[in-house]
């Protein structure tokens, strides 16, 4: 299959691994930002094939995982209201709130629907003018353009019964927050290729220079990741700290200009809380004043809903790269995919789910 088989070629993978082994002379710790990269690394055992001392630290790039608990509880409060059709991608339905999840609200009688595009939710709103239709818009820069386009279309078409519950977050401020942490061990980053395919790479050279860390834009197939690691190790060994693009088939320096223009029209930058991490300044988007009437949080007056995390769940440390999933005492015991304590065990991109799915089950009692 085009762009799959070619990027899983075992002979090419061995050549890249040989180069990495020949280049690395000392231990290095690098973070893959995206949860999709984490799953690929664990699924293919890439971390186990690297030279001893080359550590992959799993970053916060799982959109479901970093959606804060209070946003989940606000979604639950909106979905439970009479006359509301609450639309979401399927991966959000099992993410636990303070007491239940969207499946629980649905089983209690709420109209919660899985859609495959925010535009599907807009269609539902047009077909049900007597109902309030809300789409749960979460994620990084990757998913934001489709949500922005949907709100733009709702305004253009005059679909006033549609609104968006927004929880979009941005990668560059998260990298800065990780590097500012006194517990940070990260010496380099594999940047998320799909984010850069939208936004371009212009925000990353200042980060590489300020924190003196290599940043290599990387894809998601095994050879993509190995090539990203190879370029990163070469930079680390030579004392360089630059931006490099190891995913040129998808990423251009300028990004997707029409998508960026749409984002700048519909959204504005705001402070955003990340689940398990806390508030990161200027790390998210909210609807701009022109589109504020489509903000579900304001429409349903749920901005005051707050929540507290489970004391057992250590997903915040996992998301910051301070803890491997199987170093949590609850992992595989109180916390499993059937009974998740946190979003990192629910999401298809969560590090805890990856460790569980690919049998990294060695429990470490701390």
XYZ file of N, CA and C in Angstrom, residues 209-313:
315
model
N 16.520 27.516 19.445
C 17.592 28.429 19.817
C 17.526 28.808 21.292
N 16.333 29.124 21.789
C 16.196 29.564 23.177
C 16.588 28.470 24.161
N 16.133 27.242 23.900
C 16.365 26.152 24.856
C 17.527 25.257 24.435
N 18.135 25.571 23.300
C 19.319 24.851 22.825
C 19.037 23.354 22.709
N 17.915 23.028 22.040
C 17.523 21.635 21.818
C 17.238 21.421 20.333
N 17.687 20.321 19.766
C 17.273 19.983 18.396
C 15.779 19.710 18.348
N 15.130 20.151 17.280
C 13.720 19.846 17.023
C 13.636 19.312 15.599
N 13.201 18.065 15.462
C 13.130 17.421 14.154
C 11.681 17.057 13.862
N 11.116 17.651 12.820
C 9.747 17.343 12.405
C 9.719 15.916 11.865
N 8.840 15.090 12.422
C 8.879 13.647 12.175
C 7.490 13.118 11.856
N 7.436 12.102 10.987
C 6.182 11.448 10.641
C 5.844 10.334 11.607
N 5.097 9.340 11.131
C 4.481 8.382 12.041
C 4.744 6.923 11.696
N 5.214 6.649 10.496
C 5.549 5.277 10.141
C 6.917 4.919 10.730
N 7.219 3.618 10.846
C 8.494 3.230 11.488
C 9.717 3.906 10.894
N 9.825 3.962 9.570
C 11.000 4.593 8.967
C 11.002 6.094 9.196
N 9.819 6.718 9.222
C 9.743 8.140 9.555
C 10.365 8.402 10.922
N 9.961 7.593 11.883
C 10.426 7.817 13.251
C 11.916 7.530 13.375
N 12.371 6.461 12.750
C 13.803 6.155 12.807
C 14.633 7.253 12.139
N 14.152 7.797 11.032
C 14.875 8.880 10.385
C 14.883 10.131 11.273
N 13.764 10.408 11.942
C 13.740 11.522 12.881
C 14.726 11.331 14.016
N 14.782 10.127 14.555
C 15.732 9.833 15.625
C 17.169 9.956 15.117
N 17.426 9.443 13.911
C 18.772 9.519 13.341
C 19.227 10.974 13.217
N 18.371 11.821 12.657
C 18.749 13.225 12.505
C 18.939 13.904 13.859
N 18.112 13.520 14.825
C 18.223 14.101 16.160
C 19.533 13.712 16.827
N 19.889 12.427 16.743
C 21.131 11.951 17.364
C 22.344 12.633 16.722
N 22.324 12.799 15.403
C 23.434 13.490 14.737
C 23.579 14.914 15.283
N 22.464 15.612 15.446
C 22.539 16.969 16.005
C 23.079 16.961 17.435
N 22.551 16.062 18.251
C 23.002 16.008 19.646
C 24.492 15.701 19.744
N 24.940 14.760 18.961
C 26.356 14.370 19.014
C 27.277 15.483 18.516
N 26.766 16.314 17.609
C 27.597 17.392 17.063
C 27.402 18.714 17.789
N 26.562 18.717 18.820
C 26.363 19.927 19.608
C 25.512 20.984 18.922
N 24.720 20.591 17.932
C 23.869 21.550 17.239
C 22.450 21.535 17.830
N 21.743 22.627 17.640
C 20.343 22.717 18.090
C 19.564 23.511 17.043
N 19.051 22.792 16.059
C 18.385 23.410 14.924
C 17.057 22.717 14.661
N 16.233 23.384 13.850
C 15.042 22.733 13.320
C 15.411 21.996 12.047
N 14.985 20.738 11.930
C 15.121 19.980 10.696
C 13.777 19.357 10.349
N 13.524 19.207 9.070
C 12.283 18.605 8.595
C 12.584 17.224 8.029
N 12.250 16.186 8.802
C 12.426 14.807 8.348
C 11.135 14.241 7.761
N 10.177 15.101 7.474
C 8.870 14.667 6.949
C 8.484 15.538 5.758
N 9.402 15.684 4.786
C 9.161 16.644 3.700
C 8.027 16.254 2.768
N 7.619 14.980 2.754
C 6.534 14.607 1.848
C 5.198 15.182 2.303
N 5.114 15.642 3.562
C 3.855 16.193 4.068
C 3.983 17.618 4.587
N 5.184 18.038 4.943
C 5.356 19.317 5.643
C 6.149 20.293 4.789
N 5.574 21.478 4.632
C 6.278 22.595 4.017
C 6.495 23.674 5.070
N 7.517 24.465 4.898
C 7.854 25.475 5.899
C 6.700 26.424 6.169
N 5.956 26.774 5.119
C 4.870 27.740 5.284
C 3.577 27.104 5.775
N 3.490 25.771 5.768
C 2.279 25.103 6.199
C 1.177 25.192 5.168
N -0.048 25.045 5.640
C -1.239 25.112 4.789
C -1.823 26.519 4.934
N -1.523 27.392 4.000
C -1.867 28.804 4.148
C -3.374 29.056 4.217
N -4.206 28.410 3.387
C -5.657 28.625 3.551
C -6.172 28.178 4.923
N -5.645 27.062 5.428
C -6.069 26.595 6.755
C -5.657 27.577 7.835
N -4.432 28.081 7.754
C -3.948 29.046 8.745
C -4.790 30.318 8.700
N -5.157 30.779 7.512
C -5.993 31.974 7.391
C -7.355 31.753 8.036
N -7.931 30.574 7.840
C -9.215 30.269 8.457
C -9.105 30.240 9.981
N -8.025 29.642 10.486
C -7.813 29.586 11.930
C -7.693 30.979 12.529
N -6.972 31.853 11.880
C -6.767 33.208 12.405
C -8.042 34.030 12.365
N -8.945 33.691 11.445
C -10.218 34.390 11.384
C -11.164 33.927 12.487
N -11.255 32.628 12.703
C -12.280 32.076 13.592
C -11.824 32.028 15.044
N -10.535 31.796 15.291
C -10.035 31.636 16.653
C -9.123 32.787 17.057
N -8.919 32.900 18.360
C -7.892 33.773 18.914
C -7.169 33.018 20.021
N -5.910 33.390 20.253
C -5.083 32.685 21.236
C -5.549 33.042 22.643
N -5.547 32.046 23.519
C -5.935 32.251 24.910
C -5.124 31.323 25.801
N -5.116 31.591 27.107
C -4.533 30.649 28.060
C -5.396 29.392 28.081
N -4.764 28.245 28.280
C -5.526 27.004 28.262
C -4.977 26.037 29.310
N -5.880 25.405 30.042
C -5.498 24.372 31.003
C -5.345 23.045 30.280
N -4.250 22.333 30.595
C -3.995 21.004 30.040
C -4.199 19.983 31.164
N -4.916 18.919 30.840
C -5.199 17.911 31.871
C -3.900 17.309 32.397
N -3.768 17.314 33.711
C -2.600 16.728 34.345
C -1.371 17.617 34.357
N -1.423 18.738 33.641
C -0.264 19.630 33.553
C -0.562 20.968 34.204
N -1.757 21.506 33.933
C -2.121 22.802 34.466
C -2.221 23.850 33.374
N -2.347 25.091 33.782
C -2.526 26.179 32.840
C -1.201 26.555 32.185
N -1.204 26.633 30.849
C -0.052 27.084 30.076
C -0.482 28.358 29.350
N 0.206 29.471 29.597
C -0.218 30.721 28.956
C -0.156 30.634 27.433
N -1.149 31.242 26.793
C -1.198 31.372 25.324
C -1.043 30.027 24.615
N -1.625 28.990 25.196
C -1.425 27.644 24.652
C -2.682 27.061 24.040
N -3.686 27.889 23.797
C -4.914 27.360 23.236
C -5.623 28.382 22.374
N -6.739 27.945 21.818
C -7.601 28.821 21.035
C -8.985 28.867 21.646
N -9.632 30.010 21.469
C -11.058 30.151 21.721
C -11.653 30.895 20.522
N -12.964 30.888 20.418
C -13.601 31.568 19.310
C -13.362 33.075 19.415
N -13.048 33.690 18.296
C -12.807 35.125 18.258
C -14.122 35.879 18.420
N -14.069 37.179 18.726
C -15.317 37.936 18.962
C -16.326 37.834 17.825
N -15.879 37.705 16.586
C -16.802 37.619 15.451
C -17.669 36.368 15.516
N -17.164 35.317 16.194
C -17.863 34.028 16.213
C -18.255 33.617 17.628
N -18.183 34.549 18.571
C -18.424 34.208 19.976
C -19.845 33.701 20.202
N -20.809 34.089 19.361
C -22.185 33.603 19.537
C -22.288 32.088 19.366
N -21.256 31.465 18.775
C -21.284 30.011 18.563
C -20.512 29.260 19.651
N -20.165 29.937 20.725
C -19.408 29.333 21.825
C -20.380 28.629 22.772
N -20.323 27.299 22.809
C -21.257 26.532 23.643
C -21.056 26.802 25.120
N -19.824 27.059 25.514
C -19.559 27.317 26.926
C -20.319 28.554 27.400
N -20.385 29.578 26.543
C -21.134 30.791 26.885
C -22.631 30.574 26.708
N -23.016 29.883 25.662
C -24.437 29.685 25.381
C -25.131 28.927 26.498
N -24.441 27.941 27.077
C -25.056 27.110 28.109
C -24.587 27.478 29.522
N -23.780 28.516 29.609
C -23.349 29.042 30.911
C -22.752 27.962 31.813
N -21.768 27.242 31.265
C -21.122 26.184 32.049
C -19.666 26.531 32.383
N -19.290 27.781 32.171
C -17.898 28.168 32.408
C -17.453 28.028 33.848
N -18.406 27.968 34.790
C -18.030 27.866 36.192
C -17.845 26.447 36.689
N -18.046 25.457 35.817
C -17.892 24.052 36.235
C -16.419 23.743 36.468
N -16.097 23.256 37.650
C -14.722 22.869 37.987
C -14.698 21.404 38.394
N -13.494 20.832 38.511
C -13.375 19.400 38.798
C -12.039 19.111 39.451
N -11.944 17.945 40.089
C -10.710 17.481 40.720
C -10.328 16.122 40.134
N -9.027 15.932 39.896
C -8.530 14.681 39.328
C -8.524 13.561 40.367
N -8.533 12.326 39.866
C -8.383 11.160 40.732
C -7.017 11.183 41.412
N -6.995 10.873 42.695
C -5.733 10.844 43.432
C -4.860 9.672 43.000
N -5.481 8.609 42.473
C -4.713 7.445 42.040
C -4.033 7.664 40.690
N -4.650 8.503 39.837
C -4.176 8.645 38.460
C -2.960 9.570 38.395
